[in-house]
JSON list of C-alpha atoms in Angstrom, two decimals:
[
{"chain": "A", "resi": 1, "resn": "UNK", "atom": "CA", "xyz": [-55.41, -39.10, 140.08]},
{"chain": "A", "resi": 2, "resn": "UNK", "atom": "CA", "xyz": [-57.89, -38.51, 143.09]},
{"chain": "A", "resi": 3, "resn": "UNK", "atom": "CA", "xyz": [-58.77, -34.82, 141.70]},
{"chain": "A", "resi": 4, "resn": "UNK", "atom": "CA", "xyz": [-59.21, -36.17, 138.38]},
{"chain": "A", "resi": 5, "resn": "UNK", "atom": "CA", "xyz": [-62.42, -38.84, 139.38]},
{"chain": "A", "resi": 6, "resn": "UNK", "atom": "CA", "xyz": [-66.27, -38.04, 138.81]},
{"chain": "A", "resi": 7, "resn": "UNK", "atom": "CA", "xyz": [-67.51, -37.68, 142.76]},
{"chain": "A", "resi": 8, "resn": "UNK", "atom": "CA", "xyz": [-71.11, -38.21, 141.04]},
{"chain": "A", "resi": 9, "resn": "UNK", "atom": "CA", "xyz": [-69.75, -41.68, 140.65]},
{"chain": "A", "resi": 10, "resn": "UNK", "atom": "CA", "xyz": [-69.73, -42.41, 143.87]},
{"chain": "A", "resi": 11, "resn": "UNK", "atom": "CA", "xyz": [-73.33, -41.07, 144.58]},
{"chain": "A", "resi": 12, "resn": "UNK", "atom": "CA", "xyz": [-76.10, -43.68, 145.56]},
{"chain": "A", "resi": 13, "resn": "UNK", "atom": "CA", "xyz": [-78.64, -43.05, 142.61]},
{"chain": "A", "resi": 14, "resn": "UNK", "atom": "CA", "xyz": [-81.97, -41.31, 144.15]},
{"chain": "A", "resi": 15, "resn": "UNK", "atom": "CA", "xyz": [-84.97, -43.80, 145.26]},
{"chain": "A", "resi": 16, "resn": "UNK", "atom": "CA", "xyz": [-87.29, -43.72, 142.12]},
{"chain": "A", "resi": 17, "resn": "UNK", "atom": "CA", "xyz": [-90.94, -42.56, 142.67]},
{"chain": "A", "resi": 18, "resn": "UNK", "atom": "CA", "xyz": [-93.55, -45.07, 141.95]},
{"chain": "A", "resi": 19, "resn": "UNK", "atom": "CA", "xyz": [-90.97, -47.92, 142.34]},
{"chain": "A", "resi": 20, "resn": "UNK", "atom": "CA", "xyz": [-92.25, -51.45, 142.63]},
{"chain": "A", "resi": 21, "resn": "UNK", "atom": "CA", "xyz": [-91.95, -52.81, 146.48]},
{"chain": "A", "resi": 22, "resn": "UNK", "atom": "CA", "xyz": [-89.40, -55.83, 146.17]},
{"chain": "A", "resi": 23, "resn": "UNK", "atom": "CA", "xyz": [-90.36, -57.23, 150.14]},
{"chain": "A", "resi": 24, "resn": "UNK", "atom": "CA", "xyz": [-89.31, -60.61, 149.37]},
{"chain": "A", "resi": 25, "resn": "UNK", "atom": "CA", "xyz": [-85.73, -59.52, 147.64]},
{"chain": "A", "resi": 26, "resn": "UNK", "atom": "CA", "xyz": [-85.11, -57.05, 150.14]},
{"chain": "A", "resi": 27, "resn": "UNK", "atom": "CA", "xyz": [-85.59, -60.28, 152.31]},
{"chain": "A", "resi": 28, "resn": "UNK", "atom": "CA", "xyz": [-82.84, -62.22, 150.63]},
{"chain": "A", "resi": 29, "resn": "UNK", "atom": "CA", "xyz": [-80.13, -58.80, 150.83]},
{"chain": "A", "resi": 30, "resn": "UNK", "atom": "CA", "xyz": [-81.25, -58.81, 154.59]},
{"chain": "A", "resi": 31, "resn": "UNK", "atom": "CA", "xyz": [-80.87, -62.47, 155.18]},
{"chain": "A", "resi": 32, "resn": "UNK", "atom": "CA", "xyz": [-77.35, -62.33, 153.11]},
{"chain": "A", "resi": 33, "resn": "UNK", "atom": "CA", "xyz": [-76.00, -59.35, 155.56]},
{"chain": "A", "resi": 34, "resn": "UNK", "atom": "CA", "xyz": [-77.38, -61.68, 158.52]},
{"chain": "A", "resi": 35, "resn": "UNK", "atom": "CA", "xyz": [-76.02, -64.42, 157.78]},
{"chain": "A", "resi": 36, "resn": "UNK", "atom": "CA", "xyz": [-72.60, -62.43, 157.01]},
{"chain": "A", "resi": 37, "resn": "UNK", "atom": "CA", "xyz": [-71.90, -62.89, 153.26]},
{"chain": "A", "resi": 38, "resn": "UNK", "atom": "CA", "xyz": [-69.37, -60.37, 152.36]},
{"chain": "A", "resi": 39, "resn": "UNK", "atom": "CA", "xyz": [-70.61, -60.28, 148.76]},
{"chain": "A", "resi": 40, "resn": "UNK", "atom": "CA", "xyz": [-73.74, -60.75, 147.04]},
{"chain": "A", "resi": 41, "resn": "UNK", "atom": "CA", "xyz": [-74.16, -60.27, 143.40]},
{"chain": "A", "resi": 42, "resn": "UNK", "atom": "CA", "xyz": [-77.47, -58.95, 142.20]},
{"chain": "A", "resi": 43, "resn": "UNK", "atom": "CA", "xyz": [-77.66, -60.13, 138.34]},
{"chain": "A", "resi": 44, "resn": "UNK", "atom": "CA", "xyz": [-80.95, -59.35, 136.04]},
{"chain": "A", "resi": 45, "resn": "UNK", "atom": "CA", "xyz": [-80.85, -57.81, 132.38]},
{"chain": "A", "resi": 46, "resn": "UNK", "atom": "CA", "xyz": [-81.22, -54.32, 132.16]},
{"chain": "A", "resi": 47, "resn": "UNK", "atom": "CA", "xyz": [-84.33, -52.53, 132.68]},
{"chain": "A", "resi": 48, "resn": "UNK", "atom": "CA", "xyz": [-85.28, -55.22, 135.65]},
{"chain": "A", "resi": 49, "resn": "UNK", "atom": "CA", "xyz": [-84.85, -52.77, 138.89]},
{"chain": "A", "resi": 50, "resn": "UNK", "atom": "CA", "xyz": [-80.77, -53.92, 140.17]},
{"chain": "A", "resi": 51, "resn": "UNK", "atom": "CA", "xyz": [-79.97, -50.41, 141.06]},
{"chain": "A", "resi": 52, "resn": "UNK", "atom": "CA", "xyz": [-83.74, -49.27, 141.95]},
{"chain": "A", "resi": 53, "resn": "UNK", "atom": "CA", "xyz": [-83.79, -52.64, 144.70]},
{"chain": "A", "resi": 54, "resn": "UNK", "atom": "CA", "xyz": [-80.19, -52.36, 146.11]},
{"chain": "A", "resi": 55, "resn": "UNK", "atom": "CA", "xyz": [-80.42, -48.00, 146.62]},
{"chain": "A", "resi": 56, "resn": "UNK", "atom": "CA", "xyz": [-83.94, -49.03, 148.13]},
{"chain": "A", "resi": 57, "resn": "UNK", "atom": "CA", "xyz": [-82.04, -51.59, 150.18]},
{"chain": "A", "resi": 58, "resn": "UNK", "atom": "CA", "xyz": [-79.17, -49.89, 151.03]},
{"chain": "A", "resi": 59, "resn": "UNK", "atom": "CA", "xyz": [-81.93, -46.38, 152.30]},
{"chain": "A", "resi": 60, "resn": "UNK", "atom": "CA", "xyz": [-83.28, -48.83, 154.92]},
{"chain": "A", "resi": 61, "resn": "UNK", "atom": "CA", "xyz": [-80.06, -49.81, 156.13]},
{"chain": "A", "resi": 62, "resn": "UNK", "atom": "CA", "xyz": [-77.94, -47.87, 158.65]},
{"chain": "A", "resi": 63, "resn": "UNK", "atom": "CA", "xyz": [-74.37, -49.24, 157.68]},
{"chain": "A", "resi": 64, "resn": "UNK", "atom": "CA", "xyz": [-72.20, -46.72, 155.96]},
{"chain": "A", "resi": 65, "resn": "UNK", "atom": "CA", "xyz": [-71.84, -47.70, 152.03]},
{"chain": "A", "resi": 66, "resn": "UNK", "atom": "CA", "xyz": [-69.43, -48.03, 149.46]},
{"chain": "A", "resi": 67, "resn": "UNK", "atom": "CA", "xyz": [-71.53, -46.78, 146.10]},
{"chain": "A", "resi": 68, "resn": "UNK", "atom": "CA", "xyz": [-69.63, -47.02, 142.69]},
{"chain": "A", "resi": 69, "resn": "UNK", "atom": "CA", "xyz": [-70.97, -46.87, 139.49]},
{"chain": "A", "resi": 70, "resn": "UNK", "atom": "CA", "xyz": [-68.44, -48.11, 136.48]},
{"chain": "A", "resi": 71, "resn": "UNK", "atom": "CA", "xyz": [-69.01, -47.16, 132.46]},
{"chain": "A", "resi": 72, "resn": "UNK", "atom": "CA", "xyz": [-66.64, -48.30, 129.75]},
{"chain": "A", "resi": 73, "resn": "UNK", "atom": "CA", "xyz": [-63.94, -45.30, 130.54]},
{"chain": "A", "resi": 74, "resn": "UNK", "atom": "CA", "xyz": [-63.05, -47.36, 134.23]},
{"chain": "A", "resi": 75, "resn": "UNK", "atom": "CA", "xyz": [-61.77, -49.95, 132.18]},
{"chain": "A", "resi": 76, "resn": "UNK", "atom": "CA", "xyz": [-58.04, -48.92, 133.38]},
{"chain": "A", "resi": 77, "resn": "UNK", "atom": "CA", "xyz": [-56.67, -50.71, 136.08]},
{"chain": "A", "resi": 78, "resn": "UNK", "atom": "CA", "xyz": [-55.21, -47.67, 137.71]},
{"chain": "A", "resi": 79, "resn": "UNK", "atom": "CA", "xyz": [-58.77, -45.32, 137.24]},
{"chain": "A", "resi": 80, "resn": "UNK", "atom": "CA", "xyz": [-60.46, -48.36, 138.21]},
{"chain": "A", "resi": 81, "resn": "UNK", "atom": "CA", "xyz": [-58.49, -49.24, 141.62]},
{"chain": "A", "resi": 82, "resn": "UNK", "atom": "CA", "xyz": [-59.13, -45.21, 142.20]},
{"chain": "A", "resi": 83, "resn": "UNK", "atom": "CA", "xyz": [-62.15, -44.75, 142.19]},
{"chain": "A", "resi": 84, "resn": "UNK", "atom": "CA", "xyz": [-62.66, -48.30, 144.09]},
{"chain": "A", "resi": 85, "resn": "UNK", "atom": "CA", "xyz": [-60.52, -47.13, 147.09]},
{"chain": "A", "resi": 86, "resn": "UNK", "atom": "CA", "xyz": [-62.29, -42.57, 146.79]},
{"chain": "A", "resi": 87, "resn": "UNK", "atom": "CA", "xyz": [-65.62, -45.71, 147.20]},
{"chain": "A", "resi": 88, "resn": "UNK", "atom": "CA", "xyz": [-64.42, -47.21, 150.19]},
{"chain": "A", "resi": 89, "resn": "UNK", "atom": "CA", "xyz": [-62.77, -43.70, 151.89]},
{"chain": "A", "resi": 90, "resn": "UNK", "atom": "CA", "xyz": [-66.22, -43.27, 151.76]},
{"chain": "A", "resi": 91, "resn": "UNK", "atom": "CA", "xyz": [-66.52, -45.88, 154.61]},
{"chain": "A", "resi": 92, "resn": "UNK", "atom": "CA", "xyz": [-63.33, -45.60, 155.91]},
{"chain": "A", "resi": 93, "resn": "UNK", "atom": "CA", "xyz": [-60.70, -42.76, 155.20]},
{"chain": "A", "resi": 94, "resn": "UNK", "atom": "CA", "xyz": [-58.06, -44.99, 156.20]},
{"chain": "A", "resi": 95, "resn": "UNK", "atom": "CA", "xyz": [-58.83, -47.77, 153.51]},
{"chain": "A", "resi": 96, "resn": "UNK", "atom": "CA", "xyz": [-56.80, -47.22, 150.57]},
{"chain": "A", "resi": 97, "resn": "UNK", "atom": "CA", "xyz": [-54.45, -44.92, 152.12]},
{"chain": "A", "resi": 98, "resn": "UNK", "atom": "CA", "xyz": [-50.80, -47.23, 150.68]},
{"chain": "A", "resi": 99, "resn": "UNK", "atom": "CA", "xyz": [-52.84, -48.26, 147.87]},
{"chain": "A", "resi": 100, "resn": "UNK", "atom": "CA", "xyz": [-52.81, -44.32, 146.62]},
{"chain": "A", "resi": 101, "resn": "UNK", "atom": "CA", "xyz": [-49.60, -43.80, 147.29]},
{"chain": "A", "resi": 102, "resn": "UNK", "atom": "CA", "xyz": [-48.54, -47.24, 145.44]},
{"chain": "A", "resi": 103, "resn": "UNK", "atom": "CA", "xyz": [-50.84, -45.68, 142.45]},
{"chain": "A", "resi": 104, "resn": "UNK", "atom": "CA", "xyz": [-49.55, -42.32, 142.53]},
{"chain": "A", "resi": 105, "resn": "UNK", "atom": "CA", "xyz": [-45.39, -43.50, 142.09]},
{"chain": "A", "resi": 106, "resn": "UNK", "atom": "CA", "xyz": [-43.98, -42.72, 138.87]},
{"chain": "A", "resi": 107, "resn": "UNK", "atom": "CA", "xyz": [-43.20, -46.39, 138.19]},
{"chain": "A", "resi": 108, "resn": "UNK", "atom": "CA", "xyz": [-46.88, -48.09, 137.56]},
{"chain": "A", "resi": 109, "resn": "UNK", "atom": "CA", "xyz": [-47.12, -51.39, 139.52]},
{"chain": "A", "resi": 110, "resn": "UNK", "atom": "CA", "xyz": [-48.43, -54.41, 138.47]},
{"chain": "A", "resi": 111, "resn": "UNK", "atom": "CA", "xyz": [-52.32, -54.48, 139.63]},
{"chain": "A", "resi": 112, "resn": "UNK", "atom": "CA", "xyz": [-51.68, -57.41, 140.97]},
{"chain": "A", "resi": 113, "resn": "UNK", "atom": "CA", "xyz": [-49.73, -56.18, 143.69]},
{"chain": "A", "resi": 114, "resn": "UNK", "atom": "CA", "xyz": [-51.85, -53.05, 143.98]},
{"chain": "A", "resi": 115, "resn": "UNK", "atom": "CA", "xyz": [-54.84, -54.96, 144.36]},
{"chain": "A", "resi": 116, "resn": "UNK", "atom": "CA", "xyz": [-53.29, -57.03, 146.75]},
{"chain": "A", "resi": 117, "resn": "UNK", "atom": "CA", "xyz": [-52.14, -54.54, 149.09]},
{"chain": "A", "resi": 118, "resn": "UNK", "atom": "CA", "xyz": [-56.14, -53.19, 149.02]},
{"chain": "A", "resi": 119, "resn": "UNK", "atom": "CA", "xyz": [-57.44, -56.60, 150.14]},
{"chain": "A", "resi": 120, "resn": "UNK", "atom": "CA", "xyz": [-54.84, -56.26, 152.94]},
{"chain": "A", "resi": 121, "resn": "UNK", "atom": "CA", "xyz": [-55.98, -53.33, 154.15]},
{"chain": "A", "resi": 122, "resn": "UNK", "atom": "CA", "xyz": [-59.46, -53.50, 153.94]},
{"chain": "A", "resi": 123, "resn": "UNK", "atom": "CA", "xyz": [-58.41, -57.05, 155.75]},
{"chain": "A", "resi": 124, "resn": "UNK", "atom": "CA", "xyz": [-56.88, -55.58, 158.50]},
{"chain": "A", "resi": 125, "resn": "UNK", "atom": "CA", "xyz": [-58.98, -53.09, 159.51]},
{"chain": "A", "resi": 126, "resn": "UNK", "atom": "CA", "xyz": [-62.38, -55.23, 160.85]},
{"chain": "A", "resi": 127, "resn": "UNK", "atom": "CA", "xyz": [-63.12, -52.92, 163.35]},
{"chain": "A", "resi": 128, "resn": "UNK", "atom": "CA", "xyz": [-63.80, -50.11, 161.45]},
{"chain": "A", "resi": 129, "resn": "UNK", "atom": "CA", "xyz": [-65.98, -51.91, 158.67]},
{"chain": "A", "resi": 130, "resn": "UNK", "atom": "CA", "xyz": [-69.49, -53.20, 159.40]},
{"chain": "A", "resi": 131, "resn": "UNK", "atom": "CA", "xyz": [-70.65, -55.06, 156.24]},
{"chain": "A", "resi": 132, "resn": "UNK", "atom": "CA", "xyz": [-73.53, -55.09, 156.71]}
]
């Protein structure tokens, strides 16, 4: 399925011209990564700058990135958990590597399980990811 995904998807969007400075949410992202939250969801309604503030973010920061973006055809578990790991090969070309196998077998897998084994080895590999 690997040849098959949209590398455009995982592209970080261009920095707009004439964006808006966001100093005090680039604050919060900053403060997040400091204090070590592994996730933080940026939520606004569209049109309010999400992807403009987190590419501007993610320029001033020097940790390698996992960029994704989803549309209605990801909506398959399978495409999904593909393009999620060709994302995080990005960071780490090790990350995913039993998850792709477990996706390419002729019998599908629950996702379940297939997600699970992900977690595990994005889990178990800590010192090649920085999260921040």
């Amino acid at each position: 399925m690997t040849n098959t995904l949209l590398a455009t998807k995982l592209y970080i969007p261009p920095t707009r011209k004439n964006l808006v400075p966001r100093p005090r949410l680039i604050q919060m992202l900053d403060e997040a990564c400091q204090q070590g939250q592994k996730l933080t969801l940026v939520s606004a309604s569209a049109g309010y700058g999400k992807t403009t503030l987190v590419t501007q973010w993610l320029r001033g920061n020097q940790a390698k990135t996992a960029w994704l973006s989803l549309d209605k055809t990801d909506n398959d578990p399978a495409r999904f958990m593909a393009y999620l790991i060709a994302a995080l090969g990005q960071i780490d070309e090790h990350i995913g590597e039993n998850t792709r196998a477990m996706l390419q077998s002729p019998q599908p897998l629950p996702p379940e399980i297939v997600l699970t084994t992900l977690v595990n080895e994005i889990a178990s590999a800590p010192a090649r990811l920085s999260w921040c």
